[in-house]
Coordinates of C-alpha atoms and ligand atoms in Angstrom, one line a residue:
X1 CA -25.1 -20.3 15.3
X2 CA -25.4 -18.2 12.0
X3 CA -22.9 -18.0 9.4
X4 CA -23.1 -14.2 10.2
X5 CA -22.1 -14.7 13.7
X6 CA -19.2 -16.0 15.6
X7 CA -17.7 -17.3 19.2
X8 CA -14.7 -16.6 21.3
X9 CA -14.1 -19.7 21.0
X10 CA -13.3 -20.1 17.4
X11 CA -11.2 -18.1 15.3
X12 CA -11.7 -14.7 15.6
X13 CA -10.2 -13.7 12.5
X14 CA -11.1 -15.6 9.1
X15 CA -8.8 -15.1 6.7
X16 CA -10.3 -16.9 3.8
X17 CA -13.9 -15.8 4.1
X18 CA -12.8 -12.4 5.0
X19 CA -14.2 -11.7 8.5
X20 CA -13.2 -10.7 11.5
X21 CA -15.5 -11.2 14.3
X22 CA -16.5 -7.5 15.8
X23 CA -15.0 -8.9 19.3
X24 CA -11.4 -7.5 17.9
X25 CA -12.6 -4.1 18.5
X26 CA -13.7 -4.0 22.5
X27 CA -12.6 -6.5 24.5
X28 CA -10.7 -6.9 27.9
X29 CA -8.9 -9.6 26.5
X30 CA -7.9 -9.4 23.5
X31 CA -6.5 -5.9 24.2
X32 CA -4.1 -7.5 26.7
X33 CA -3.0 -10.1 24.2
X34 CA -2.2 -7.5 21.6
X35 CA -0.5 -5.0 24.1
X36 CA 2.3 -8.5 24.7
X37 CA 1.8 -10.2 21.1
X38 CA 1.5 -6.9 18.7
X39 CA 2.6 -4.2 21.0
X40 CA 5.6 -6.0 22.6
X41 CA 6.8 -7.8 19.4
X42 CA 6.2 -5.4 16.3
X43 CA 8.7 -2.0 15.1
X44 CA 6.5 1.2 16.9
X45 CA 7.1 5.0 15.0
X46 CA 8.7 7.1 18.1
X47 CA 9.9 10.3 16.4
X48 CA 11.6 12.3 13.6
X49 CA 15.3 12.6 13.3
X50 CA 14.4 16.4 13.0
X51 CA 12.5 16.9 16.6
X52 CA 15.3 15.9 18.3
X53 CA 18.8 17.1 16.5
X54 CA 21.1 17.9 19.4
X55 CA 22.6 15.5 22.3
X56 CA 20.5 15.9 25.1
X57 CA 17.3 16.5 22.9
X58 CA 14.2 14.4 23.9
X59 CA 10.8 13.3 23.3
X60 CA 8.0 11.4 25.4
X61 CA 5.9 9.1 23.6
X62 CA 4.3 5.8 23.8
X63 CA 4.9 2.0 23.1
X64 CA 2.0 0.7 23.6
X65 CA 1.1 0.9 26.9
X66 CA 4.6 1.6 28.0
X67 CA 5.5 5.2 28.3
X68 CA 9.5 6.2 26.6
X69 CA 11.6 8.8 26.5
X70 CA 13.4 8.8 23.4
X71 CA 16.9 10.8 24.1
X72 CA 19.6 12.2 21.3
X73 CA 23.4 10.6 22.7
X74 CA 26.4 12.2 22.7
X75 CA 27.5 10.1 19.7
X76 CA 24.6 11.3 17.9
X77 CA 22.9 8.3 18.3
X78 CA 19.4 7.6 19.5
X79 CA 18.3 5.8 22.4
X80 CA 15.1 5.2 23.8
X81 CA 14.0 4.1 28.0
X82 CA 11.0 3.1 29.3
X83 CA 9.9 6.6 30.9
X84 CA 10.0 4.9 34.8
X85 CA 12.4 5.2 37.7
X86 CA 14.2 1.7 38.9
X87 CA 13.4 2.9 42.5
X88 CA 10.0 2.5 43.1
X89 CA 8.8 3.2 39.8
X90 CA 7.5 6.7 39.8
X91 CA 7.4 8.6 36.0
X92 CA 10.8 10.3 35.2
X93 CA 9.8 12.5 32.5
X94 CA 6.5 14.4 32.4
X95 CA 7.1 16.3 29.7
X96 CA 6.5 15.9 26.2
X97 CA 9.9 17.3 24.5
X98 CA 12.9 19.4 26.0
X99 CA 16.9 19.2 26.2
X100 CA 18.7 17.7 29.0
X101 CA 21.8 16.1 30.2
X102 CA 19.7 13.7 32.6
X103 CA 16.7 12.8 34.6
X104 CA 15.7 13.3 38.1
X105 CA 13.1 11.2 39.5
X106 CA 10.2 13.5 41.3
X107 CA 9.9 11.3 44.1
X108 CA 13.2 10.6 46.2
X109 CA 15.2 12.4 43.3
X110 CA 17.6 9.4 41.9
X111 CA 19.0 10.5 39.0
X112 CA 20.0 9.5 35.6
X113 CA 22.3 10.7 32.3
X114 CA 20.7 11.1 29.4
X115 CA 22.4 7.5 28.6
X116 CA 20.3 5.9 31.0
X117 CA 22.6 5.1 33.5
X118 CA 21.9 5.5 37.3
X119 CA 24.1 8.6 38.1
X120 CA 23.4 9.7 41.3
X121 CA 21.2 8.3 44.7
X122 CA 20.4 11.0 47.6
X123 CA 22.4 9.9 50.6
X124 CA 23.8 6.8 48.5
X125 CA 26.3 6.2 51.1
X126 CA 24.1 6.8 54.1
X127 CA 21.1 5.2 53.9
X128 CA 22.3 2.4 51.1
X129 CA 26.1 1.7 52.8
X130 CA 27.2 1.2 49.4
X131 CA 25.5 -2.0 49.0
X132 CA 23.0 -0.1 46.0
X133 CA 24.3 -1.8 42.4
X134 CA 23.9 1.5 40.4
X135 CA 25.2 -0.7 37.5
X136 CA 22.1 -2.6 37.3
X137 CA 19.5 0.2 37.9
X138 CA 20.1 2.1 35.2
X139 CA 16.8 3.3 32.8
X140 CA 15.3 0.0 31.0
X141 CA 16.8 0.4 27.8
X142 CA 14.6 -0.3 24.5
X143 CA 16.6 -3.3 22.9
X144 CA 15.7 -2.0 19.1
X145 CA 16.3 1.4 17.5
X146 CA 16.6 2.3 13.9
X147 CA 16.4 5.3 12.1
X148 CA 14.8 4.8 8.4
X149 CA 15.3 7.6 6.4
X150 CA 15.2 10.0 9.9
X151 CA 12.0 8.4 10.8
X152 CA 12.9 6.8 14.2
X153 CA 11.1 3.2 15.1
X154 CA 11.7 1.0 18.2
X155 CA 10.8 -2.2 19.4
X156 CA 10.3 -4.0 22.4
X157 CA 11.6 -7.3 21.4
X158 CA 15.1 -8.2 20.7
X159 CA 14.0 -11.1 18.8
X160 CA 12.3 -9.2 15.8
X161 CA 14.0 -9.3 12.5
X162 CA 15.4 -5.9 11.9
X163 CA 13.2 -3.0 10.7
X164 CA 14.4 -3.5 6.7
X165 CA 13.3 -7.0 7.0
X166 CA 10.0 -6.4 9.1
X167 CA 9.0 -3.7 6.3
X168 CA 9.8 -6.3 3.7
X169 CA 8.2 -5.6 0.3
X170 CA 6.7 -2.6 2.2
X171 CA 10.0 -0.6 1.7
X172 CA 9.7 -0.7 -2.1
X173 CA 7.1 1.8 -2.0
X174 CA 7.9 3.9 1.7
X175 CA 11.3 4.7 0.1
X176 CA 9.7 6.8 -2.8
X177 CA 8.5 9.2 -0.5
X178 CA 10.9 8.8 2.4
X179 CA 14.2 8.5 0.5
X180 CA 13.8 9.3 -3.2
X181 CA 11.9 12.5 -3.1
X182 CA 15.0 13.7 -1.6
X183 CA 14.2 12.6 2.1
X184 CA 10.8 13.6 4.6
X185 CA 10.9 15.8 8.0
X186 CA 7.7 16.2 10.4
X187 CA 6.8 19.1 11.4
X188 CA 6.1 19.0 15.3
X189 CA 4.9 18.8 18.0
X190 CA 2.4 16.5 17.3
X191 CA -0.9 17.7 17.9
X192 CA -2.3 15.0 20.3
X193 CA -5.9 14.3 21.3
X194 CA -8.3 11.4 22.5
X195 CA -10.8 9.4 20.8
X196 CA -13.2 6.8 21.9
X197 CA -12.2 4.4 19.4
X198 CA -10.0 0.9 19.4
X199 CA -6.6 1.7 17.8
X200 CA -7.2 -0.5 15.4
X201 CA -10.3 1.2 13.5
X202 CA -8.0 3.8 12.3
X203 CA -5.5 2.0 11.3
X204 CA -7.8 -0.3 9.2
X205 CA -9.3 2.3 7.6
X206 CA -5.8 3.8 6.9
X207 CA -4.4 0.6 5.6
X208 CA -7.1 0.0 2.9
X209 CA -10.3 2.4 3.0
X210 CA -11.0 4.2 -0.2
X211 CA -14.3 2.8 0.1
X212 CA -15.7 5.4 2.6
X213 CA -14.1 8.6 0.8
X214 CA -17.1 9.6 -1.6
X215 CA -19.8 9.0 1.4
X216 CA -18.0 9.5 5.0
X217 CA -16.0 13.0 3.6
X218 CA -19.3 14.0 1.0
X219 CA -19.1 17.8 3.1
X220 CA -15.1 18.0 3.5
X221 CA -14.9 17.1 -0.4
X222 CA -17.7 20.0 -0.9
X223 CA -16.5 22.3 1.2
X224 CA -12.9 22.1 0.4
X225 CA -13.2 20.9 -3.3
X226 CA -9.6 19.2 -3.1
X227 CA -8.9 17.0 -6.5
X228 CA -10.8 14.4 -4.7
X229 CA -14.3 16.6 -4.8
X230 CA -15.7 14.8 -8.0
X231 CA -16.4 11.2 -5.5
X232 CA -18.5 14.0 -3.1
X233 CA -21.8 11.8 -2.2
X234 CA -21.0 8.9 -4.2
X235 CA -21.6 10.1 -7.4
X236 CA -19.1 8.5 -9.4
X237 CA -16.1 5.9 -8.6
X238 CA -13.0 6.4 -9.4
X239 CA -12.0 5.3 -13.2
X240 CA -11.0 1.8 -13.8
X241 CA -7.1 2.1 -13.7
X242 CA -7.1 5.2 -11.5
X243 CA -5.8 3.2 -8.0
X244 CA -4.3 -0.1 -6.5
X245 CA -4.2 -1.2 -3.4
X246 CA -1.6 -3.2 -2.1
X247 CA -0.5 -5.3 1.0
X248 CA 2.5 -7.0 2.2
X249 CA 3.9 -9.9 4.3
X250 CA 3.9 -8.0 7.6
X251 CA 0.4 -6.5 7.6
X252 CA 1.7 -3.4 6.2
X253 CA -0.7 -1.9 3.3
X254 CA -1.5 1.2 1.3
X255 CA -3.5 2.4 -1.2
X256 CA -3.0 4.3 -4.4
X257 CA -4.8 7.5 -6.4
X258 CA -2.9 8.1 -9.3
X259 CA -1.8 11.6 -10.0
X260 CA -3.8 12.8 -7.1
X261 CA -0.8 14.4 -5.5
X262 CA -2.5 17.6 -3.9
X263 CA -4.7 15.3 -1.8
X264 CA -7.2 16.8 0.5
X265 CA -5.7 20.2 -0.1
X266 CA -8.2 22.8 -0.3
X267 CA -8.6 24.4 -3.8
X268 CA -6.5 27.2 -2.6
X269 CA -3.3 24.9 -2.6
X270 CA -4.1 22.6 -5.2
X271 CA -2.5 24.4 -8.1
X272 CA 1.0 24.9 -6.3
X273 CA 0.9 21.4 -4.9
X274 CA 0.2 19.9 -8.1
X275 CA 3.5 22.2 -9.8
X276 CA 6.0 20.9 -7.0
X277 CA 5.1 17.2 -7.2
X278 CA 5.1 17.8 -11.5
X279 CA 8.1 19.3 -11.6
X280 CA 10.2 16.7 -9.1
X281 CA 8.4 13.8 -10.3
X282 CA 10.2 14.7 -14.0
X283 CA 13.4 14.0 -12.2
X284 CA 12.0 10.8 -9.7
X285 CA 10.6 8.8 -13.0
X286 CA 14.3 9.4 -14.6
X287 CA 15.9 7.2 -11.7
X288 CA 13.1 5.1 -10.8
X289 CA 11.3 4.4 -14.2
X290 CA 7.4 5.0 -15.1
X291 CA 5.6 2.4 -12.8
X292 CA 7.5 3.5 -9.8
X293 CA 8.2 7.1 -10.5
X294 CA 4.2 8.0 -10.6
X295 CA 3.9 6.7 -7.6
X296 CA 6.0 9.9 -6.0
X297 CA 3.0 12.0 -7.9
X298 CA 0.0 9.5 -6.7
X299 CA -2.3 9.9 -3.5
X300 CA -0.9 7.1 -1.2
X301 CA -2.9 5.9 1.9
X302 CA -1.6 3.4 4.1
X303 CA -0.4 1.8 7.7
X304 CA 3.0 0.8 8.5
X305 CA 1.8 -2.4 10.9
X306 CA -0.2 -2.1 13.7
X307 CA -0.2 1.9 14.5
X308 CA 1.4 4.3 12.0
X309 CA -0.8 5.3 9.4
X310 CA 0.2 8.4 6.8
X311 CA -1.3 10.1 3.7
X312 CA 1.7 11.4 1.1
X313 CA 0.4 14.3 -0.6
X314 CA -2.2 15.5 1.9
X315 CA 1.0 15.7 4.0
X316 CA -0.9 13.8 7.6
X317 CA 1.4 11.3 9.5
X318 CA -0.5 9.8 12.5
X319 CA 0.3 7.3 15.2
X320 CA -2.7 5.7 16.7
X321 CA -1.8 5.0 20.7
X322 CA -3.2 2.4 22.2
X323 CA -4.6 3.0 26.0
X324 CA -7.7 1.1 26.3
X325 CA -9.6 -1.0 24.3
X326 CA -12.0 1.6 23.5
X327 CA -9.4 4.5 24.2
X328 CA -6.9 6.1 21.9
X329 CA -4.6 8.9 22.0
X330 CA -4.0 10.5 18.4
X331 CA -0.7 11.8 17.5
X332 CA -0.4 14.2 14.2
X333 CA 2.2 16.0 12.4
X334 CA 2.3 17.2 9.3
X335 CA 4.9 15.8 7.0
X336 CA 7.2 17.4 4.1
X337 CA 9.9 17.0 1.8
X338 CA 13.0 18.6 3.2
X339 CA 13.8 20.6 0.1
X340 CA 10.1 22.1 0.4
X341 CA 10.6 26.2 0.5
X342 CA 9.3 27.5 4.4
X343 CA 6.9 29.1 3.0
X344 CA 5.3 26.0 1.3
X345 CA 6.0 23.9 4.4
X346 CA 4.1 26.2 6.4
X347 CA 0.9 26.1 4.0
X348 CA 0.9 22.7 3.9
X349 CA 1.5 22.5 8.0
X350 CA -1.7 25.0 8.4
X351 CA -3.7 22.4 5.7
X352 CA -2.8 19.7 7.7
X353 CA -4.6 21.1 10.5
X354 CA -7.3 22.2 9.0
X355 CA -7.8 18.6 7.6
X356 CA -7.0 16.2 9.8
X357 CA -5.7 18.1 12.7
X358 CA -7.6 17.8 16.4
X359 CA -10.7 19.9 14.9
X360 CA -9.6 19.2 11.2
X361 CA -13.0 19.0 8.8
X362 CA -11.5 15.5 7.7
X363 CA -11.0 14.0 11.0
X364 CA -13.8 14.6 12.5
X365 CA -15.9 12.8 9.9
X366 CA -13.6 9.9 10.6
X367 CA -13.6 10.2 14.2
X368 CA -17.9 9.4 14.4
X369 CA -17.2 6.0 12.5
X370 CA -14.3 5.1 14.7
X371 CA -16.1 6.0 17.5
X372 CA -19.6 4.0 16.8
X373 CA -17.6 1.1 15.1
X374 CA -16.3 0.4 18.9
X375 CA -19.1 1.8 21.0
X376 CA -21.2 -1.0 18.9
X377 CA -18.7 -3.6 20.0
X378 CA -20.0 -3.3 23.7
X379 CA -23.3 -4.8 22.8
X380 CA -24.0 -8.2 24.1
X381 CA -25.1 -10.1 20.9
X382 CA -23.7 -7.1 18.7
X383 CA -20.1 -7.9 20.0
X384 CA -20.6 -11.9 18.3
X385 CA -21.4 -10.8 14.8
X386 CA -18.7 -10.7 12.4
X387 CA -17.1 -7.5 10.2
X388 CA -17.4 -8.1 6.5
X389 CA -13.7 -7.1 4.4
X390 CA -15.2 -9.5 1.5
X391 CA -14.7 -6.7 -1.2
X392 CA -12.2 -8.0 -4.0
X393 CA -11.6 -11.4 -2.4
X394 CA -11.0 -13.7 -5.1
X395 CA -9.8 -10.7 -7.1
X396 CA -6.1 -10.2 -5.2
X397 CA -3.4 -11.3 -7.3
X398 CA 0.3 -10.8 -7.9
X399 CA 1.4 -8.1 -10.2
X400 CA 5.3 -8.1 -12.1
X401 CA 5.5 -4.4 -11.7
X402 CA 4.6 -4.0 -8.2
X403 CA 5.8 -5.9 -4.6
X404 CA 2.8 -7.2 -2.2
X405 CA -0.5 -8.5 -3.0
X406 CA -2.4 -6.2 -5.6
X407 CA -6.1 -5.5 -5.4
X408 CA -7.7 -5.6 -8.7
X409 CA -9.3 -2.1 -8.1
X410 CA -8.5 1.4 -6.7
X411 CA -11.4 0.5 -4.2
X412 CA -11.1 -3.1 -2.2
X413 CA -10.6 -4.4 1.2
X414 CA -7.1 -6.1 -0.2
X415 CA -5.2 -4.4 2.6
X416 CA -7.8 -4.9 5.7
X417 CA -7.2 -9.0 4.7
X418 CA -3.9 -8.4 4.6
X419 CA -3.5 -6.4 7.9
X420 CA -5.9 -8.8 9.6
X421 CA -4.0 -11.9 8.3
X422 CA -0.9 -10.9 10.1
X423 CA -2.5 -9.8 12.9
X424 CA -4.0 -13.4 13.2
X425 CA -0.8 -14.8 12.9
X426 CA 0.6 -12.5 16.0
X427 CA -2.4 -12.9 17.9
X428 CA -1.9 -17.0 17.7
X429 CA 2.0 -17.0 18.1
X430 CA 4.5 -17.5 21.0
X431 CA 7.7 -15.9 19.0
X432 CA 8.6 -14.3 16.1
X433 CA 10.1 -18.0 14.8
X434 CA 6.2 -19.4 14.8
X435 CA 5.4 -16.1 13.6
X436 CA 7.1 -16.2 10.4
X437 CA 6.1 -20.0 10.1
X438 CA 2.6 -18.9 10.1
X439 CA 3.3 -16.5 7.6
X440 CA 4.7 -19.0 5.3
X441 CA 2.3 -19.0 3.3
X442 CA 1.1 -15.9 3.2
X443 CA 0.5 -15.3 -0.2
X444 CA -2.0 -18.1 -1.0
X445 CA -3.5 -17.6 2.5
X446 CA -5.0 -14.4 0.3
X447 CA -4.8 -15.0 -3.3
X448 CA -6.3 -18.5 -3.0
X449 CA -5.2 -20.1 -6.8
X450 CA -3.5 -17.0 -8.1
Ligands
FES501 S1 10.7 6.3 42.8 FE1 12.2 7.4 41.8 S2 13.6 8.0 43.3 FE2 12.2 6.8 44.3
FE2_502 FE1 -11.7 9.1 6.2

C-alpha cells in the first residue's frame, strides 16, 4: 500500500506524520464509537444561562444522539434529562423552548415535575395495584452540569474530571471573552438547520482553519469588505506576527488575528465595532497585562472539544450536532457582551445572520467544503487515502507568554493535530483513567524535541 493511503486496520489517526485517514469522516463505525467514546464521555454546550432565567424555563437540545431537556429548578439550579419517557419510551418534550412546571408524556400521559421525578400515572392504583416504583422511574437525569460563566455544559459521564479541569489551559484564553470582558449572553433561539456534512469537518475547520479564509470566503471578503477583505483571493497572507494558533491538552484549539476585533462585519459595522472593543480593551489590558489583554481585541477562532465552535468578534457561536455520519444539525446564536447597548446587540444579531446564519454569505461558502469533504468519503478507494494537517509540524513549540501548544504562524494546522490527537486518544480508550494516561504525553506527542 502507498504511503498516501491507509487501512482500517491500522491507525486511523497519525499523530506524528500528521494524517488522518479520510475514513474518520463517513463511516458506520466509527460514528458509533465516537457517539459512546466522544459523545458519551466529553463536556457538550446545552444552553445560555440567559435562555432560560426563570424556574420552570426549558430548552430541548442534543447530546449527541441523545435528545435533553435542559430545565431551570426551583433553586435556581439547572438540570438536564434525557428528553424520553420511563414508560415505554415515547419523546416527552417536542418542543424546542417554553416554561413549565412538568412533563406529560403524549402517549399514556405519565407525568413528570420539572425535577424529573415521576409525579403522576393515569389509573396508578387501578391498573398498577400500587406495585409501580415511581421512585425509580423518574426522568434519566444527566449526571454532569456546570455553568461557566452562564454558558451551560453537560456530560454524560460521571467519571469526567470536572469542566475547569477538562478545559485545562483552554480556560486561560475562553475567560477573556467569557468572564473578563464583563461576561457573554446568546442571543436565541438558535437558528437550526441541516447539513450533509460529518460533525467533525466544522469543527476542524473551526479549531484551526485560517488557511481557507483568503480562497473559500474570496466573494464574502469582496462583498462585505470586513477588516479581513485585504486576504480576498489569496493575494497576500497575513503579516508575520499578525496570528497564533494555539491548542491544548483536551483537543480544544483556537486561532488568533490580532486587532481584528470587527471580524466578518460588513464595512457598515466595522467602525463602531472597532470603538467598543478600543475603548474596553483600555480597561481589559490594565487587569490582564499586554499579551493577554490584546487578546480581548483580537479575532479568535476556535472549538471547545468535539462540537462547540465560536468566533469572538464576528459574534457566531455554533454547536455542530451530530445525527449521522454524514448528517448534521447546525445550531447558531449570536453572541455578546452583556454590557453591549440593545441597539448594538441587535446590529450585531442581524450581522450574525447575515454571515453565518442558515443563508448567511459566510456559511454557505463553508457549507460546499463540508459537504464534499464527506460526500468524498463514500468513495470506495477515496475513503482509504489519508487527510494531510502537515502544515507547521516540526514548527509547534511552547511559548512563556501563552498556555497550549503555539503554532509558529497565524496560518498552520497546529490545532487540527491537536484536536485529532485527543480524539485518537478517546477513540482508543476504555475510561477517562486510560484517557488521561494516553494523554501523558501530550506535549511531545506534537512538538517532537521542543
Ligand atoms: S410511553 Fe410515556 S406514558 Fe407510556
Ligand atoms: Fe470558513
Amino acid at each position: 500500500m502507498e504511503d498516501n493511503q491507509t487501512s482500517k486496520e491500522n491507525e486511523i489517526i497519525d499523530i506524528k506524520k500528521g494524517y488522518q485517514s479520510h475514513l474518520i469522516h463517513n463511516d458506520k463505525e466509527i460514528f458509533e464509537s465516537e457517539m459512546e467514546r466522544v459523545f458519551g464521555r466529553c463536556w457538550l454546550f446545552l444552553t445560555h444561562e440567559c435562555a432560560i432565567p426563570d424556574y420552570g424555563d426549558y430548552v430541548t437540545t442534543r447530546m449527541g444522539l441523545d435528545e435533553v431537556i435542559v430545565v431551570r429548578q426551583k433553586d435556581n439550579s439547572i438540570k438536564a434529562f434525557l428528553n424520553v419517557c420511563r414508560h415505554r419510551g415515547a419523546r416527552i418534550c417536542a418542543t424546542e423552548a417554553g416554561n413549565t412546571r412538568g412533563f406529560v408524556c403524549n402517549y399514556h400521559g405519565w407525568s413528570y415535575g420539572a425535577d424529573g421525578s415521576l409525579q403522576s400515572v393515569p389509573f396508578e392504583e387501578a391498573v398498577y395495584k400500587n406495585r409501580l416504583d415511581k421512585c425509580s422511574h423518574g426522568l434519566y437525569e444527566v449526571p454532569c452540569i456546570e455553568s461557566y460563566h452562564g454558558f451551560v455544559y453537560g456530560c454524560l459521564d460521571a467519571d469526567a474530571p470536572d469542566f475547569k479541569k477538562y478545559l485545562g489551559d483552554f480556560a486561560w484564553y475562553l475567560d477573556i471573552w467569557m468572564e473578563e470582558s464583563g461576561g457573554m449572553e446568546l442571543i436565541g433561539p438558535p437558528a437550526r438547520c441541516f447539513i450533509h456534512a460529518n460533525w467533525k469537518v466544522p469543527s476542524e475547520n473551526f479549531v484551526g482553519d485560517a488557511y481557507h479564509v483568503g480562497w473559500t470566503h474570496t466573494s464574502a471578503l469582496r462583498s462585505g469588505q470586513s477588516v479581513f477583505a485585504p486576504l480576498a483571493g489569496n493575494t497576500q497572507l497575513p503579516p508575520e506576527g499578525a496570528g497564533l494558533q494555539i491548542t491544548t491538552k483536551n483537543g480544544h484549539g483556537l486561532g488568533v488575528l490580532f486587532d481584528a476585533y470587527a471580524g466578518v462585519h460588513g464595512a457598515e459595522m466595522i467602525e463602531e465595532m472597532m470603538a467598543w472593543g478600543m475603548a474596553k480593551h483600555a480597561e481589559i489590558e490594565k487587569k490582564l497585562g499586554e499579551k493577554r489583554g490584546r487578546l480581548y481585541k483580537s479575532h479568535l477562532n476556535g472549538t471547545i472539544f468535539p462540537n462547540n465552535s465560536f468566533l469572538t468578534g464576528s459574534a457566531v457561536f455554533k454547536v455542530w450536532q451530530p445525527h449521522s455520519p454524514t448528517k448534521t444539525e447546525v445550531f447558531t446564536w449570536a453572541m455578546v457582551e452583556k454590557d453591549m447597548p440593545a441597539e448594538l446587540k441587535d446590529k450585531i444579531s442581524k450581522s450574525v445572520q447575515r454571515t453565518f446564519g442558515i443563508a448567511g454569505y459566510w456559511e454557505s461558502e463553508d457549507n460546499d467544503n463540508m459537504e464534499s469533504e464527506t460526500h468524498m468519503a463514500s468513495g470506495t478507494v477515496t475513503r482509504k487515502l489519508k487527510l494531510n494537517s502537515q502544515m507547521g509540524l516540526g514548527g509547534d513549540y511552547q511559548d512563556p507568554d501563552y498556555p497550549g501548544v503555539i503554532g509558529e504562524s497565524a496560518i498552520g494546522e497546529t490545532s487540527y493535530r491537536g484536536y485529532y490527537r485527543f480524539y485518537n486518544d478517546l477513540i482508543n480508550s476504555d475510561s477517562w483513567q486510560e484517557v488521561n494516561d494516553r494523554s501523558s504525553n501530550w506535549i511531545t506527542d506534537l512538538t517532537g524535541n521542543k
